[in-house]
Coordinates of C-alpha atoms in Angstrom, one line a residue:
X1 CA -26.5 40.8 -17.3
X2 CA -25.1 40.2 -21.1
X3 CA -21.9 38.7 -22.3
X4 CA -20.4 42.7 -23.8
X5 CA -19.5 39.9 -27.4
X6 CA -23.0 38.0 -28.2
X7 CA -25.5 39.9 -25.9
X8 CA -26.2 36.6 -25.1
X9 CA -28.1 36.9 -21.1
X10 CA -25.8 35.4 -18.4
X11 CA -27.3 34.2 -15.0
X12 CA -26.5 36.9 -12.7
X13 CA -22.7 36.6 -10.7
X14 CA -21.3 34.3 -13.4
X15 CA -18.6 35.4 -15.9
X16 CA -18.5 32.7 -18.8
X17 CA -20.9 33.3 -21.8
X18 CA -22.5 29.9 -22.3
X19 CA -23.1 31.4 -25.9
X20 CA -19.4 32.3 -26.8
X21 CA -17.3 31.3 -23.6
X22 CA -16.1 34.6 -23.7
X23 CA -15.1 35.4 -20.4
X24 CA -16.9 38.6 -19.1
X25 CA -15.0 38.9 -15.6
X26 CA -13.6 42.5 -16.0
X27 CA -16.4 44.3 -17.7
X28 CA -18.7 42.9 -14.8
X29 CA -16.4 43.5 -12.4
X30 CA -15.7 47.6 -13.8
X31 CA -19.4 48.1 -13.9
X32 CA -20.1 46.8 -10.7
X33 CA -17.0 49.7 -9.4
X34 CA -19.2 52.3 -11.6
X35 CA -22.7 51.3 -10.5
X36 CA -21.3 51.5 -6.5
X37 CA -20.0 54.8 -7.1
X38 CA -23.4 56.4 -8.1
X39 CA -25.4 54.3 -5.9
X40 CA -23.4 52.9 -3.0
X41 CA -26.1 52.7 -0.1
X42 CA -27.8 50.1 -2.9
X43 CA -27.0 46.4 -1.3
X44 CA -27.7 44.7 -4.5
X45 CA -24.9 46.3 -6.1
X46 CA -22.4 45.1 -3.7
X47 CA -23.6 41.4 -3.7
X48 CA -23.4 41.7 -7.2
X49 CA -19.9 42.8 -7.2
X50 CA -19.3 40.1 -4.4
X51 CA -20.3 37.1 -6.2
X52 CA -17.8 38.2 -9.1
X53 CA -15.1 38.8 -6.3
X54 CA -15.9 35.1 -5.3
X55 CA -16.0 33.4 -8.8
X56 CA -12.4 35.1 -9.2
X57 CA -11.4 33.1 -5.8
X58 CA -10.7 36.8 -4.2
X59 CA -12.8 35.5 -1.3
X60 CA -11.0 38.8 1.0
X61 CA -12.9 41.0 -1.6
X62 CA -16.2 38.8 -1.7
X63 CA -16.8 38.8 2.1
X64 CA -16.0 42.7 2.1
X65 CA -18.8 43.3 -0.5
X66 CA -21.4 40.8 1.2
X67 CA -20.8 42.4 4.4
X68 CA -21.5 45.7 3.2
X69 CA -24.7 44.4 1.4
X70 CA -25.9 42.8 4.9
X71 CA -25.0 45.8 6.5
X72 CA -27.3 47.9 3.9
X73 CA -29.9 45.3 4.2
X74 CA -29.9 43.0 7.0
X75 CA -33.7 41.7 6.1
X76 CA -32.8 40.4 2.9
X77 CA -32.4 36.5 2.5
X78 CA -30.3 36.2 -0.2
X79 CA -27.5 38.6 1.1
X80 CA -26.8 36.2 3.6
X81 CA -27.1 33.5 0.8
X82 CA -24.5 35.2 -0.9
X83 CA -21.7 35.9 2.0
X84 CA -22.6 32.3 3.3
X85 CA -21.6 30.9 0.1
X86 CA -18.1 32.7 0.8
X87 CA -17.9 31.5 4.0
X88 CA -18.4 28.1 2.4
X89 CA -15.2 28.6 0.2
X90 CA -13.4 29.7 3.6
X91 CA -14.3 26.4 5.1
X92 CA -15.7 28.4 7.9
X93 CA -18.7 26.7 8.6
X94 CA -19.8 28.0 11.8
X95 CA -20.5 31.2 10.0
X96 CA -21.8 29.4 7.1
X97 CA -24.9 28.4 9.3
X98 CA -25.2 31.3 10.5
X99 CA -26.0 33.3 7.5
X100 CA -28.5 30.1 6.6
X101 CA -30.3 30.6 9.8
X102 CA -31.1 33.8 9.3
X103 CA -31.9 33.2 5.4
X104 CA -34.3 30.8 6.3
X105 CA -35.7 32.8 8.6
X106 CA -36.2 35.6 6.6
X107 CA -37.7 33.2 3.5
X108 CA -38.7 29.7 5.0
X109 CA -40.5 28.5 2.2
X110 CA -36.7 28.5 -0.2
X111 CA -35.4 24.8 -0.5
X112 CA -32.1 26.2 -1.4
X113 CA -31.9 27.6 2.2
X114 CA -32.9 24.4 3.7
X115 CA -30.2 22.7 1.7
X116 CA -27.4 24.8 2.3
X117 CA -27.8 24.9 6.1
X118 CA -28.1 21.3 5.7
X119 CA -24.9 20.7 3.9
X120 CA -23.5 23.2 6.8
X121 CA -24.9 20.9 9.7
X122 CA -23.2 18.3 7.9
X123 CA -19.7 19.7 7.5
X124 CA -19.9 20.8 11.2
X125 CA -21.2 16.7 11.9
X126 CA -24.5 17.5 13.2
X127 CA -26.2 15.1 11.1
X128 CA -29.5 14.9 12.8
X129 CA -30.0 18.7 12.0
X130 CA -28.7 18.2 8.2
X131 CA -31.1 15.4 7.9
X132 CA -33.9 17.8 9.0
X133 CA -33.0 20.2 6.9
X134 CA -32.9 17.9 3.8
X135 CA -35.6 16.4 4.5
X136 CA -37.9 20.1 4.5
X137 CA -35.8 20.8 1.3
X138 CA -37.6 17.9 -0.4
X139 CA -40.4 18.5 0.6
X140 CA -40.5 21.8 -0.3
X141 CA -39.1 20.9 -4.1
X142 CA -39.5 16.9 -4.3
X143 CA -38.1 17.1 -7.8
X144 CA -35.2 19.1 -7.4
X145 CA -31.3 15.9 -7.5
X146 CA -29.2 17.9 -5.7
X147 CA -31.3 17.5 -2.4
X148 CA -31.4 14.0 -2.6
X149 CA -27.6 13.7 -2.9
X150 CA -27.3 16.2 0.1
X151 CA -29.3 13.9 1.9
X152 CA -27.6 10.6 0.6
X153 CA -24.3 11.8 2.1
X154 CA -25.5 12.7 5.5
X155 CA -27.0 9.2 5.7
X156 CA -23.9 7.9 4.5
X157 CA -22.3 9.6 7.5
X158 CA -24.7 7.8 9.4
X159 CA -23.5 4.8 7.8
X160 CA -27.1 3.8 6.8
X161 CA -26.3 3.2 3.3
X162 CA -29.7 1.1 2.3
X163 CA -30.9 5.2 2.2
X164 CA -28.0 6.4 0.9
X165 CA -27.9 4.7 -1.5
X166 CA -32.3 5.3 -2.4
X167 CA -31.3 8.8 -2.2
X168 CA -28.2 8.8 -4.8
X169 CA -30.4 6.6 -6.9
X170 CA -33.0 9.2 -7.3
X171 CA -30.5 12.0 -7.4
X172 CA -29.3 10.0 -10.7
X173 CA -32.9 9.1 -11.7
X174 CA -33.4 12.6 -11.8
X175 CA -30.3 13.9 -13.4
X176 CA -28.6 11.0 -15.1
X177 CA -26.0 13.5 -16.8
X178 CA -24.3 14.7 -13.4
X179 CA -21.5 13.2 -12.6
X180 CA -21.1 14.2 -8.7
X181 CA -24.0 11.8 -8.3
X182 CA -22.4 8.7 -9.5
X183 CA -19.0 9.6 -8.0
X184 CA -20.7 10.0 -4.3
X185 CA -22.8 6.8 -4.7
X186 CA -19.9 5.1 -5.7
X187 CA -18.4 6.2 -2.2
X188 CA -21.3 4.4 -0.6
X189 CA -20.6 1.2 -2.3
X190 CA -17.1 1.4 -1.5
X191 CA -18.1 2.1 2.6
X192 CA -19.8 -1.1 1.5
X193 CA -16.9 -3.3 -0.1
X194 CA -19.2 -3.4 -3.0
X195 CA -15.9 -2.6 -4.8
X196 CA -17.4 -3.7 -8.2
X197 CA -20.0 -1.4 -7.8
X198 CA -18.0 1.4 -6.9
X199 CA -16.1 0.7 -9.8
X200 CA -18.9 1.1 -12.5
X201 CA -20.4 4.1 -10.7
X202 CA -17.0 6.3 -10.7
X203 CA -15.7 4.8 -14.2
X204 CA -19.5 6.5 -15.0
X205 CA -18.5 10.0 -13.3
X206 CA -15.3 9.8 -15.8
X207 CA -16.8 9.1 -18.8
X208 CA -19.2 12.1 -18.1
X209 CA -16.4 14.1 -17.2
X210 CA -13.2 12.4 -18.1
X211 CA -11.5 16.3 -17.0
X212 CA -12.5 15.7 -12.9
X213 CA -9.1 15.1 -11.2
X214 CA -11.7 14.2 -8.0
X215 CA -13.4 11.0 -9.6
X216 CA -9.7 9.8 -10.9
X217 CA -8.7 10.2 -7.2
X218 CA -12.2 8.6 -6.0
X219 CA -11.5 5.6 -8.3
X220 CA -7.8 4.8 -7.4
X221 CA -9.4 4.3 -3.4
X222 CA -11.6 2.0 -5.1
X223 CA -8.0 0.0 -6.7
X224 CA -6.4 0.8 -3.3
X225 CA -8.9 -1.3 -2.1
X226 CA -8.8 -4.3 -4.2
X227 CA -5.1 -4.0 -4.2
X228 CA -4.5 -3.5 -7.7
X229 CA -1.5 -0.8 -7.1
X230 CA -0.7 -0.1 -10.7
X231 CA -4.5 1.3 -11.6
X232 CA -4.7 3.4 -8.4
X233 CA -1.3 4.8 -9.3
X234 CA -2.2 5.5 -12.5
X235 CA -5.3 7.4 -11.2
X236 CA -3.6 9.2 -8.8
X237 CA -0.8 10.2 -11.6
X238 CA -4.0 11.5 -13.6
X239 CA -5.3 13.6 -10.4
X240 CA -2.1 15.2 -10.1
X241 CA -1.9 16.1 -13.6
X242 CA -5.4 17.4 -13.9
X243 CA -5.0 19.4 -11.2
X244 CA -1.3 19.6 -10.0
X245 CA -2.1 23.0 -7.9
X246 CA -4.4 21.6 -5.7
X247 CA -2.8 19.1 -2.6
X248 CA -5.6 16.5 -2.5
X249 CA -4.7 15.1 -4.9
X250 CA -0.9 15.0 -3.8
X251 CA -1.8 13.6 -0.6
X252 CA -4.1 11.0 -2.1
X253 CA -1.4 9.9 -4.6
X254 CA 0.9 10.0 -1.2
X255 CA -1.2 7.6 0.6
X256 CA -1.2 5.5 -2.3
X257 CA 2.8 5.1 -2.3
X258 CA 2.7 4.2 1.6
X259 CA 0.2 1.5 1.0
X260 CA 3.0 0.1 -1.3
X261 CA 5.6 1.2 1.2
X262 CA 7.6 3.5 -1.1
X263 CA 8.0 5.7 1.7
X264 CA 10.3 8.5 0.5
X265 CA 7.7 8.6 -2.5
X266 CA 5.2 8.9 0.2
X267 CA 6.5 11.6 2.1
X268 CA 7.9 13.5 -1.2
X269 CA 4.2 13.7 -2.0
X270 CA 3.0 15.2 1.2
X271 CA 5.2 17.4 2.2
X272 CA 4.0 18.9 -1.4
X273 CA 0.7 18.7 0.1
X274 CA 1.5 20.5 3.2
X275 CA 3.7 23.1 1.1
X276 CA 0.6 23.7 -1.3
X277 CA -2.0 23.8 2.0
X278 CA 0.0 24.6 5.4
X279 CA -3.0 24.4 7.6
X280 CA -5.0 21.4 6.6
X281 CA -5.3 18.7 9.0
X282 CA -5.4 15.6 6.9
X283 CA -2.0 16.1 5.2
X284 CA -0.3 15.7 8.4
X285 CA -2.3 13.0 9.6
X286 CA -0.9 11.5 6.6
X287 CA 2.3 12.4 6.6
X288 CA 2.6 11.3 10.2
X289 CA 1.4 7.8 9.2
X290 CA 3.8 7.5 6.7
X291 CA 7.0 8.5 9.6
X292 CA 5.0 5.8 11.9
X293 CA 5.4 3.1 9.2
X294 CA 9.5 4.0 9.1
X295 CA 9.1 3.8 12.5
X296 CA 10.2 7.5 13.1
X297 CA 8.0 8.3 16.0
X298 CA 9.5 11.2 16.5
X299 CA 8.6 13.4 13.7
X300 CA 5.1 11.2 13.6
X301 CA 4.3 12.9 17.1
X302 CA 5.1 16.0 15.6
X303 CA 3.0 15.5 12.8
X304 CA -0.3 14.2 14.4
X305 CA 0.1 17.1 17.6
X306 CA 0.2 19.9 14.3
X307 CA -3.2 18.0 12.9
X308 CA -4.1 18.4 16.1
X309 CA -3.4 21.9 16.1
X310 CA -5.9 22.5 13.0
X311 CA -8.8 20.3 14.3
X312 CA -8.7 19.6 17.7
X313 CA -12.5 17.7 18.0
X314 CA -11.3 14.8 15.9
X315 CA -11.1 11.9 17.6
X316 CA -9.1 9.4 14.9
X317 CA -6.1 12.1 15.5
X318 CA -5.6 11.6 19.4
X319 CA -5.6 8.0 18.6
X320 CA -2.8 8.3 16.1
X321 CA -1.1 10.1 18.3
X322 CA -1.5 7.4 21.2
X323 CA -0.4 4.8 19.0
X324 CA 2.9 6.8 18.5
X325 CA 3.5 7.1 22.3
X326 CA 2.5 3.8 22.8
X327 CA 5.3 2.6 20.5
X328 CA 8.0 4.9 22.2
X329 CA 6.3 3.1 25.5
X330 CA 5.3 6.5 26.7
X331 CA 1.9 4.9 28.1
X332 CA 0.6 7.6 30.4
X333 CA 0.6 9.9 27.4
X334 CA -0.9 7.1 25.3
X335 CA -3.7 6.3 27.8
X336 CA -4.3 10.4 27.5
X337 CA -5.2 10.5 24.0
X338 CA -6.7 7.4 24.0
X339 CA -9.5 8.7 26.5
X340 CA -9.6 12.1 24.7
X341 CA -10.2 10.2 21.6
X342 CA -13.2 7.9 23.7
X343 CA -14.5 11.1 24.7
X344 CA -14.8 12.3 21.4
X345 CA -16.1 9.1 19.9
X346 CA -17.6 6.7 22.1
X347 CA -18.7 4.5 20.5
X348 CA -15.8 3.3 18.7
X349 CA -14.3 0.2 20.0
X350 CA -10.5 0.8 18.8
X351 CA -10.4 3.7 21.1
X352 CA -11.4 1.4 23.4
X353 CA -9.4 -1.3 23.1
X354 CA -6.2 0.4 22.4
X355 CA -6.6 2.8 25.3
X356 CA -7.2 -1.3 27.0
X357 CA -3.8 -1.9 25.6
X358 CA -2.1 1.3 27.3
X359 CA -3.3 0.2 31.0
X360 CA -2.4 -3.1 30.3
X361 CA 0.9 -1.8 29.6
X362 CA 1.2 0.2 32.6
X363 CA 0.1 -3.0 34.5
X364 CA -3.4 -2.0 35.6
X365 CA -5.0 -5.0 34.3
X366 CA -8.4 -4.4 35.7
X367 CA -8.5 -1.0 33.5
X368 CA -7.4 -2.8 30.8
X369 CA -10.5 -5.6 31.1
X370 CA -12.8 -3.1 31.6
X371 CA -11.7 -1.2 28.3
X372 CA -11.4 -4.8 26.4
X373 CA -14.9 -5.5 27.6
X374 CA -16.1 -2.1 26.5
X375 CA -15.1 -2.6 22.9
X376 CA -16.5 -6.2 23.1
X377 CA -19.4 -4.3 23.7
X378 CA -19.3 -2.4 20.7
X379 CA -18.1 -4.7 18.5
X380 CA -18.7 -8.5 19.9
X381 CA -17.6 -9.5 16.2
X382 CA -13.9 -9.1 16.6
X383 CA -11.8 -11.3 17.8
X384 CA -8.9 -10.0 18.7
X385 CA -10.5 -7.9 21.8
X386 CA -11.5 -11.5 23.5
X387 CA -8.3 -12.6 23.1
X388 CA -6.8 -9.3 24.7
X389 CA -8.9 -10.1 27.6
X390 CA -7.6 -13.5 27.7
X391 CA -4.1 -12.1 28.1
X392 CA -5.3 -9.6 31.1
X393 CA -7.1 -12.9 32.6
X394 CA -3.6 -14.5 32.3
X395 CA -1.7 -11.3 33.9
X396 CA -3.9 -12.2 37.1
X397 CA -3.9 -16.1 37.0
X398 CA -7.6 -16.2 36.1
X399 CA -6.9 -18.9 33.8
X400 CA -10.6 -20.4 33.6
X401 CA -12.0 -16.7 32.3
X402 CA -8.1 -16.5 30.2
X403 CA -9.5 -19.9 28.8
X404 CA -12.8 -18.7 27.7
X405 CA -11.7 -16.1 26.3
X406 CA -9.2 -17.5 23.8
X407 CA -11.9 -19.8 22.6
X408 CA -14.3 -17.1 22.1
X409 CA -11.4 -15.9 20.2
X410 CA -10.7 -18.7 18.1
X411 CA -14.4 -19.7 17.0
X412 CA -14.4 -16.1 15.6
X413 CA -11.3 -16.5 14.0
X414 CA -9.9 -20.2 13.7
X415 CA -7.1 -18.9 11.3
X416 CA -5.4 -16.7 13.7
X417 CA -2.1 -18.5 14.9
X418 CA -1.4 -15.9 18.1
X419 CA -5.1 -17.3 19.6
X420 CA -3.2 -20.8 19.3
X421 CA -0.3 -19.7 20.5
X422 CA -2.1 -17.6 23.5
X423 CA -4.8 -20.4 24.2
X424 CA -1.8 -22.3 24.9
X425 CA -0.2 -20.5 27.0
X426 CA -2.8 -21.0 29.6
X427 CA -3.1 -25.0 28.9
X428 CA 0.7 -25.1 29.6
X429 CA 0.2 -22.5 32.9
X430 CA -2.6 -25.2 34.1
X431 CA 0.2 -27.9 33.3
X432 CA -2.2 -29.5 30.4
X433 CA 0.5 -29.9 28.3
X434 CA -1.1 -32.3 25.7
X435 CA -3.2 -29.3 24.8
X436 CA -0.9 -26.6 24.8
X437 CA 0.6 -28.9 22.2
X438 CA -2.0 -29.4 19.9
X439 CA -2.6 -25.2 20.6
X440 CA 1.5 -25.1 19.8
X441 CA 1.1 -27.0 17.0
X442 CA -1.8 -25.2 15.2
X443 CA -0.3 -22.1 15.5
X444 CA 3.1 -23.2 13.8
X445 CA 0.8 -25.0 11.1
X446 CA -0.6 -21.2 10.4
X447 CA 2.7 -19.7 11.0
X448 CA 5.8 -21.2 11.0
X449 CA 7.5 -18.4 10.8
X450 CA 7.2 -17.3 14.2
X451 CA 10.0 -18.4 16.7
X452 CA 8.3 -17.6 19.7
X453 CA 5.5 -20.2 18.7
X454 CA 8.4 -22.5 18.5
X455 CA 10.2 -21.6 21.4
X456 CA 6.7 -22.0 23.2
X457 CA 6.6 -25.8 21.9
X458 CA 10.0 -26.4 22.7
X459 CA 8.7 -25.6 26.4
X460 CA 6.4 -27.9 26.3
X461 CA 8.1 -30.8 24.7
X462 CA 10.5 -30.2 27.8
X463 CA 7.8 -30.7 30.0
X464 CA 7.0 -34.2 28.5
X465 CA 10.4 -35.3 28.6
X466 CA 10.9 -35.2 24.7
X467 CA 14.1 -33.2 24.7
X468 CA 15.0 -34.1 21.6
X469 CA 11.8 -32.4 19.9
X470 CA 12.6 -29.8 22.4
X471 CA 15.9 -29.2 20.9
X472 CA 14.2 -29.0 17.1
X473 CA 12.3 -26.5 18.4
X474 CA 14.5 -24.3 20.3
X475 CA 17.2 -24.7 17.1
X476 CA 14.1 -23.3 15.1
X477 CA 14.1 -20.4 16.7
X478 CA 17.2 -19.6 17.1
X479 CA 17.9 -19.8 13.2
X480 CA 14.2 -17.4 13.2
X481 CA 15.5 -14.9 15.1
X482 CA 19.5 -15.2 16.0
X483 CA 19.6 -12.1 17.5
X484 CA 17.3 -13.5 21.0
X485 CA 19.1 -13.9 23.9
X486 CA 16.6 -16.0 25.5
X487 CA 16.5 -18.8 22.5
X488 CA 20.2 -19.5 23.2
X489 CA 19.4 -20.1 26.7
X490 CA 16.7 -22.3 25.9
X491 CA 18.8 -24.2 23.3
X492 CA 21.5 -24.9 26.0
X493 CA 18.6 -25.7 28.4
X494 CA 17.3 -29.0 25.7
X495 CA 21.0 -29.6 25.0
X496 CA 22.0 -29.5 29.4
X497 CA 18.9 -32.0 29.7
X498 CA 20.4 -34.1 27.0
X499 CA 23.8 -33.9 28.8
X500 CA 25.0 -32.6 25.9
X501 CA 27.1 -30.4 27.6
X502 CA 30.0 -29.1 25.3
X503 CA 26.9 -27.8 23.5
X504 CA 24.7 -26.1 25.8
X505 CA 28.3 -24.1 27.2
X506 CA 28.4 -22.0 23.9
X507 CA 24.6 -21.2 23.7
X508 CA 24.3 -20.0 27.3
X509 CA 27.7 -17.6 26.4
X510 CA 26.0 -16.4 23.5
X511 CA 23.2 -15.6 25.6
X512 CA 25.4 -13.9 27.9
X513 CA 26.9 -11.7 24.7
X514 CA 23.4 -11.2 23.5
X515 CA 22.2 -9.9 26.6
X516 CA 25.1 -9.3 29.3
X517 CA 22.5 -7.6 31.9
X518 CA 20.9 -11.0 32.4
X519 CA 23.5 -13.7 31.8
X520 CA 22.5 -17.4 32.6
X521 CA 25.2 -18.2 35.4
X522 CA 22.9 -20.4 37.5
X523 CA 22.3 -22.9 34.1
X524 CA 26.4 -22.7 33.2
X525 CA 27.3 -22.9 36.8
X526 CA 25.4 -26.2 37.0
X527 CA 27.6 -27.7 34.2
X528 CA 30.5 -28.4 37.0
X529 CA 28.4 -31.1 38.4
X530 CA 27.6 -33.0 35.7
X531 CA 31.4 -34.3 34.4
X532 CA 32.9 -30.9 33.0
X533 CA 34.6 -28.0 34.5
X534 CA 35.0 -24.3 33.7
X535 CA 38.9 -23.6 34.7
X536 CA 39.7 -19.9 36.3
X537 CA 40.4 -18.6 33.1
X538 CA 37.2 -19.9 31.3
X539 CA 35.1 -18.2 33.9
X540 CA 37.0 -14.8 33.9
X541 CA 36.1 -15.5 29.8
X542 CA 32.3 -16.1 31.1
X543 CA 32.0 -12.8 32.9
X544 CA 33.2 -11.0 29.7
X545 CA 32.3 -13.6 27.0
X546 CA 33.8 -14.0 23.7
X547 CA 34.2 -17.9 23.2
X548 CA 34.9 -20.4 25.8
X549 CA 37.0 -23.1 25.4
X550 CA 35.6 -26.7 27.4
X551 CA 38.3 -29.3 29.2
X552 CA 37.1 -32.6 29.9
X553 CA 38.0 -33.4 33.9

């Protein structure tokens, strides 16, 4: 064809002269209407017409046209090249490698073909097959970028970046100009944490084409990652600008304002993603996440059962939604979409150990061992699964396997205060209290913040007849968390074993008012034999407290 101004030839199915830029869309598109009419049993013609129909984003029209042209001639390759393209921009991938099939097929030595129905086998995850056909594409045109990056991003899928990141390398080597290349290696250093790397490939991709709203959003991950929050807001600002009618780039900027907890921000952005792009999983993913971080679990169920609606095979969604049961304690559900999410992915060890946290919930601590051992299995690296299992051990008094546990735990991460605090829970349940507090200790010396670590020492001090340390602790946590029933209590415990009594009295009452379902009567009872008395009136006060009011005897 030739641009109607210069006469300039334009590669067939594309509108803009790169002569004059004068766009030929309607002339193209009237003499494709005029060529049909005098020759409409001629498939060529209606693939032509199709491919305009499809750079004009009327994809109804497009598939129309490369269905008739299949239908005319169902032996020709690059009809089905044409409507799989289409199907491509339909996100329908099923039918996408369908169409390649047969292409290939019909023309088994085209490395296009290969490609294609490669980048289809990806999409749909089957990464073997995309690998296969990537790998004939080469073969068949070693020289050609654009297969090499197809294949860097199914091994980067695979997570075996050392060849992803070959294969990006010679897509660049090859075409140093193109800036898709550096942007998706870039990806592959940042699946690495090879952030600085990441960094110069994608600031690359910008410089060679600074108009890209996808390598601004591609670079503010990067910042999200290194936790500089003004640069990946500023790159997510840019996205949105660049392209403000497309809602990736609303969600991406969305994510970015829950990672810096501006949640109305958040949500403002993604509900613009969802209005833009109603039936996309991944904006109500994140929309959801952003309701579970204000703790609205609610309309964060809501959200991840709609993803779920739109891609039912992904595994990462069940387990968002079990983490929202689990917080409303809805376990069985929980433990549901824990083992659909297993099912789906089993090899990933949070499935594993979550849906370990759901039976240990629901008291089934055998389960629960079994799915903390599994994602041991998987992952023997992390910590925090042995000392899970060291809390199941403790549920069923195995304290010698409990033990073991906690010190696996601790060697793999000796700065984590709740494996102090844990460990020493079981020294103190195997009445070593010297070590439970040296475990009581360390964990405060990480975090002494937390007032069940203190309440936990305070225990132990007890034990060892140090009531007055007992009493610093217990005071601790009180003034960490005043709102604790139990720390009154435990207060007026070290106070009652100091025979402080006019002291202990107001802490249990307080417990009482804190928590009037489980009030302390057998520890304020016993202060009538030790030299005070409660009169009728104080205990009448007691069973509805408020303040009480001691008299010596």
């Amino acid at each position: 064809m030739e641009c109607k101004k210069c006469n300039t030839k334009i590669e067939e199915g594309k509108e803009i002269c790169p002569n004059c830029g004068n766009d030929n869309d309607q002339n193209v598109a009237t003499i494709g209407y005029k060529t049909i009419a005098l020759a409409s049993d001629v498939a060529l013609y209606y693939n032509n017409r199709g491919r305009v129909y499809s750079e004009l984003k009327d994809y109804v029209n497009a598939l129309e046209d490369c269905n008739k042209a299949v239908a005319l001639a169902s032996d020709v390759a690059l009809y089905y090249d044409s409507r799989g393209r289409v199907y491509n921009e339909l996100k329908d991938y099923a039918n996408v490698l369908e169409d390649y099939k047969k292409a290939v097929a019909l023309d088994p030595k085209s490395a296009p073909y290969y490609n294609s129905r490669g980048d289809a086998y990806h999409k749909l995850k089957n990464y073997t097959n995309a690998l296969e056909d990537h790998n004939k594409a080469i073969a068949l045109d070693p020289q050609n970028a654009l297969y090499y990056d197809s294949r860097g991003r199914t091994y980067s899928e695979l997570k075996d970046y050392a060849k992803a990141l070959e294969d990006h390398g010679k897509a660049i080597e090859l075409d140093p100009g193109n800036a898709q290349y550096y942007d998706n290696r870039g990806f592959v250093y940042l699946s690495k944490s090879d952030y600085p790397k990441a960094l110069e490939d994608h600031n690359k991709a910008i410089t060679l084409d600074p108009n890209n709203a996808l390598y601004y959003k591609s670079r503010g991950r990067v910042y999200r990652m290194l936790e500089d929050y003004p640069n990946a807001l500023a790159d997510a600002n840019k996205a949105v600008e660049l392209d403000p009618n497309d809602p990736l780039y609303y969600n991406s900027r969305g994510n970015t304002y829950l990672t810096l907890e501006d949640y109305p921000k958040a949500l403002e952005d993604q509900n613009k993603a969802i209005e833009l792009d109603p039936n996309d999983a991944r904006y109500y993913t994140s929309r959801g996440e952003t309701y579970f971080n204000m703790e609205d679990y609610p309309n964060a169920l809501a959200d991840f059962s709609k993803a779920l609606e739109f891609a039912p095979k992904v595994a990462q969604y069940y387990n968002n939604r079990g983490n929202a049961y689990q917080m409303q304690k809805d376990y069985g559900k929980a433990l549901a979409d824990y083992t659909q999410a297993i099912e789906l992915a089993p090899k990933n060890s949070t499935y594993c150990n979550n849906r370990g946290d759901a039976h240990y919930k629901l008291e089934d601590y055998p389960k629960a061992l079994s799915d903390y051992g599994k994602a041991i299995g998987l992952n023997p690296k992390n910590a925090t699964y042995y000392s899970n299992c060291g809390l199941a051990y403790n549920k069923l008094e195995d304290l010698t396997n409990a033990l073991a546990a906690y010190n696996k735990a601790i060697e793999l991460d000796p700065q984590n205060a709740p494996h102090y605090n844990n460990r020493g829970d079981v020294y103190y349940n195997q009445a070593s209290y010297y070590d439970a507090l040296k475990d009581y200790n360390k964990a405060i010396e990480l975090n002494s913040k937390n007032a069940l670590y203190h309440s936990n020492r305070g225990f132990t001090h007890s034990r060892l007849k140090d009531y007055d340390k007992a009493l610093t602790d217990h005071s601790k946590s009180v003034e960490l968390a005043p709102k604790t029933a139990s720390y009154y209590n435990n207060r007026g415990d070290a106070y009652y074993n100091l025979q402080d009594y006019r002291k202990a009295l107001p802490d249990y009452t307080q417990a009482i008012e804190l928590n009037p379902k489980k009030p302390c009567i057998t520890q304020i009872a016993g202060t009538l034999t030790t030299g005070w008395k409660i009169t009728q009136k104080h205990w009448k006060i007691l069973k509805k407290p408020t303040s009480l009011i001691l008299a010596k005897s």
